[in-house]
Coordinates of C-alpha atoms in Angstrom, one line a residue:
M1 CA 63.5 248.9 -46.4
L2 CA 59.9 247.7 -46.5
P3 CA 58.3 246.8 -43.1
R4 CA 58.5 243.1 -43.9
E5 CA 62.2 243.4 -44.8
I6 CA 62.8 245.0 -41.3
Y7 CA 60.6 242.5 -39.5
Q8 CA 62.2 239.3 -40.8
P9 CA 65.7 239.8 -39.5
A10 CA 64.8 241.9 -36.4
S11 CA 61.9 240.0 -34.9
P12 CA 64.0 237.0 -33.7
A13 CA 65.9 239.6 -31.6
V14 CA 62.7 240.7 -29.9
A15 CA 61.6 238.9 -26.7
K16 CA 58.6 238.8 -24.5
V17 CA 59.4 239.8 -20.9
M18 CA 57.4 238.9 -17.8
G19 CA 58.0 239.9 -14.2
Y20 CA 56.4 238.2 -11.2
P21 CA 56.6 239.3 -7.5
G22 CA 55.6 236.0 -6.0
G23 CA 53.0 235.7 -3.2
G24 CA 50.2 235.5 -5.7
R25 CA 50.3 239.2 -6.6
K26 CA 49.9 240.1 -10.3
G27 CA 53.1 240.8 -12.2
S28 CA 53.9 242.8 -15.3
G29 CA 54.6 242.1 -19.0
G30 CA 56.3 243.8 -21.9
T31 CA 58.9 243.5 -24.6
G32 CA 62.6 243.5 -24.7
S33 CA 65.4 243.8 -27.3
I34 CA 68.4 241.4 -27.4
I35 CA 71.4 243.7 -27.7
R36 CA 74.2 241.2 -27.1
S37 CA 74.4 237.7 -28.5
S38 CA 75.5 236.4 -25.1
G39 CA 72.1 237.1 -23.7
Y40 CA 71.6 240.8 -22.7
V41 CA 68.2 242.3 -23.1
L42 CA 67.2 245.9 -22.9
T43 CA 63.6 246.7 -21.7
N44 CA 61.6 249.2 -19.6
A45 CA 62.2 249.4 -15.8
H46 CA 58.4 249.3 -15.2
V47 CA 58.2 245.9 -16.9
V48 CA 60.6 244.3 -14.4
V49 CA 60.6 246.5 -11.3
D50 CA 57.7 246.2 -8.8
E51 CA 56.1 249.6 -8.4
Q52 CA 55.2 248.8 -4.8
T53 CA 58.7 248.1 -3.7
S54 CA 60.8 249.8 -6.4
R55 CA 62.9 246.6 -6.5
P56 CA 63.1 244.0 -9.3
Y57 CA 60.5 241.3 -9.4
A58 CA 61.5 238.0 -7.8
W59 CA 61.0 236.1 -11.0
I60 CA 61.9 237.5 -14.5
L61 CA 61.0 235.3 -17.5
V62 CA 62.1 236.0 -21.1
F63 CA 60.5 234.2 -24.0
L64 CA 62.4 233.9 -27.2
K65 CA 60.7 234.0 -30.6
P66 CA 59.8 230.6 -32.1
V67 CA 60.6 229.7 -35.7
R68 CA 56.9 230.3 -36.5
V69 CA 54.4 232.3 -34.5
T70 CA 51.1 230.4 -34.6
G71 CA 48.8 232.2 -32.2
D72 CA 48.9 229.2 -29.8
S73 CA 50.5 230.5 -26.6
K74 CA 51.6 227.0 -25.6
S75 CA 53.9 226.7 -28.6
D76 CA 54.7 230.4 -29.1
L77 CA 56.0 230.8 -25.6
S78 CA 57.8 227.4 -25.4
R79 CA 61.4 229.0 -25.5
M80 CA 61.4 230.3 -21.9
V81 CA 64.6 231.5 -20.1
Q82 CA 64.9 232.9 -16.7
A83 CA 66.8 236.2 -16.3
K84 CA 68.1 238.6 -13.7
V85 CA 68.1 242.4 -13.6
M86 CA 71.6 243.7 -14.0
A87 CA 70.8 247.4 -13.7
Y88 CA 67.8 249.7 -13.9
S89 CA 66.8 253.4 -13.9
Q90 CA 63.3 254.3 -12.9
S91 CA 63.8 257.9 -14.0
L92 CA 64.8 256.9 -17.5
D93 CA 62.5 253.8 -17.4
L94 CA 65.3 251.4 -18.6
A95 CA 66.5 248.1 -17.4
L96 CA 69.2 245.7 -18.5
L97 CA 68.6 241.9 -18.1
E98 CA 71.0 239.0 -18.4
L99 CA 69.6 235.6 -19.4
D100 CA 70.6 232.8 -17.0
S101 CA 71.5 230.6 -19.9
A102 CA 71.9 231.1 -23.6
A103 CA 72.6 227.8 -25.3
E104 CA 73.6 229.5 -28.6
A105 CA 74.6 232.9 -29.8
L106 CA 71.4 235.0 -30.0
P107 CA 70.4 237.4 -32.8
V108 CA 70.7 241.0 -31.8
I109 CA 69.3 244.4 -32.7
D110 CA 71.8 247.2 -33.4
I111 CA 71.3 250.5 -31.6
N112 CA 71.3 253.6 -33.8
E113 CA 73.1 256.4 -32.0
S114 CA 73.5 258.7 -35.1
G115 CA 70.8 261.2 -34.0
R116 CA 69.8 261.6 -37.6
T117 CA 66.2 260.4 -37.1
R118 CA 63.9 263.2 -38.1
I119 CA 60.2 264.1 -37.8
G120 CA 58.4 262.4 -40.6
D121 CA 60.8 259.4 -40.8
R122 CA 59.0 256.1 -41.1
V123 CA 59.5 253.6 -38.2
V124 CA 58.2 250.2 -37.1
A125 CA 57.6 248.6 -33.8
I126 CA 57.6 244.9 -32.8
G127 CA 56.0 243.8 -29.6
H128 CA 53.4 241.8 -27.8
Q129 CA 50.3 244.0 -27.7
E130 CA 47.9 243.5 -24.9
Q131 CA 44.7 241.9 -26.4
G132 CA 46.7 241.4 -29.6
G133 CA 49.2 239.0 -31.1
L134 CA 52.7 238.0 -30.1
W135 CA 55.6 239.5 -32.1
T136 CA 53.2 242.0 -33.7
L137 CA 54.5 244.5 -36.3
T138 CA 53.0 248.0 -36.4
T139 CA 54.1 250.9 -38.6
G140 CA 54.1 254.7 -38.4
I141 CA 56.2 257.8 -38.4
I142 CA 58.1 260.1 -36.0
S143 CA 55.6 262.7 -35.1
A144 CA 57.7 265.0 -32.8
K145 CA 60.8 265.2 -30.6
V146 CA 60.5 266.0 -26.9
D147 CA 63.3 266.9 -24.5
N148 CA 63.1 266.4 -20.7
F149 CA 60.0 264.2 -21.0
N150 CA 57.7 264.4 -18.0
G151 CA 60.1 266.9 -16.5
V152 CA 63.0 264.5 -16.2
K153 CA 66.2 266.1 -17.3
G154 CA 68.0 264.2 -20.1
T155 CA 65.0 262.1 -21.0
Q156 CA 64.7 262.7 -24.7
V157 CA 61.9 261.0 -26.5
F158 CA 60.3 260.6 -29.9
Q159 CA 56.6 261.0 -30.2
T160 CA 55.2 258.5 -32.7
E161 CA 51.8 257.5 -34.1
T162 CA 53.0 253.9 -34.5
G163 CA 50.3 251.6 -33.0
L164 CA 51.6 250.8 -29.5
N165 CA 49.9 249.6 -26.3
R166 CA 51.0 248.3 -22.9
G167 CA 52.5 245.0 -24.3
N168 CA 54.9 247.0 -26.4
S169 CA 56.6 248.5 -23.3
G170 CA 60.4 248.1 -23.5
G171 CA 60.4 247.0 -27.1
P172 CA 62.2 248.5 -30.1
L173 CA 61.2 251.3 -32.3
L174 CA 63.1 250.5 -35.5
D175 CA 64.3 252.9 -38.2
G176 CA 64.2 252.4 -41.9
E177 CA 67.4 250.4 -41.7
G178 CA 66.2 248.0 -39.0
R179 CA 68.2 249.6 -36.2
M180 CA 66.8 250.5 -32.8
G181 CA 66.0 254.2 -32.9
G182 CA 64.0 254.2 -29.6
V183 CA 62.8 252.1 -26.7
N184 CA 59.0 252.2 -26.6
T185 CA 58.1 253.6 -23.2
A186 CA 54.7 255.4 -22.8
I187 CA 51.3 255.8 -24.4
A188 CA 48.7 258.6 -24.1
R189 CA 45.2 257.4 -24.4
V190 CA 43.2 259.8 -22.1
A191 CA 43.3 263.6 -22.1
S192 CA 43.3 265.6 -18.9
D193 CA 39.5 266.2 -19.3
G194 CA 38.9 262.4 -19.8
L195 CA 38.5 262.6 -23.6
L196 CA 39.8 259.5 -25.3
I197 CA 42.7 260.1 -27.6
A198 CA 44.7 257.9 -29.9
S199 CA 48.0 257.6 -31.9
I200 CA 50.1 259.4 -29.3
S201 CA 53.0 257.2 -28.0
F202 CA 56.5 257.9 -26.8
S203 CA 59.9 256.1 -27.3
L204 CA 63.0 257.0 -25.4
K205 CA 65.7 257.9 -27.9
S206 CA 68.3 255.1 -28.4
S207 CA 71.1 257.5 -27.9
V208 CA 69.9 258.1 -24.3
A209 CA 69.7 254.3 -23.8
A210 CA 73.1 253.8 -25.2
Q211 CA 74.7 256.4 -23.0
W212 CA 73.0 254.8 -19.9
L213 CA 74.3 251.4 -20.9
R214 CA 77.8 252.8 -21.1
D215 CA 77.5 254.6 -17.8

């Protein structure tokens, strides 16, 4: 499918996620994927877990996509729902949220567990890029596959040159059929010697996320 053909049905199932600790301290923001119509959202743990306490933030807010994104935050973020963290894994950087109230059945993103995604396959990402727009579409390919990412056993990731930044954390990396092939997790922007680098980002394979959800 063309990127626009993926975006149109998938983007309503992508949410903006914000976590706040209370007490005036700065919170965290990212993206999530609705994986059950009753209101379950998959995202990164670092989006909703306070790194100072290793506990979920006191306030978790999820913003659902409006009918039309205008660039005006007041209207674009009008569909706000509170959520709670049901489970999380800091080693895999995954968290499962449940919306406090879902007035209607929500659109969902299907998780691809086939394992057939290969280097060179085209993928797209949808998220809320810092210093960029909301529900932004970016495109690219799978650049590499990495096992035991950052030395964590069982953490299998795709490297991709799809344009990602911090606001994409927890959002979906979608395959050519519009299914979730990965959870966007990390970016590399500075080399060990301080040299700026680009187009190196990592997404946890959806098969790993699906197994974690089952467990």
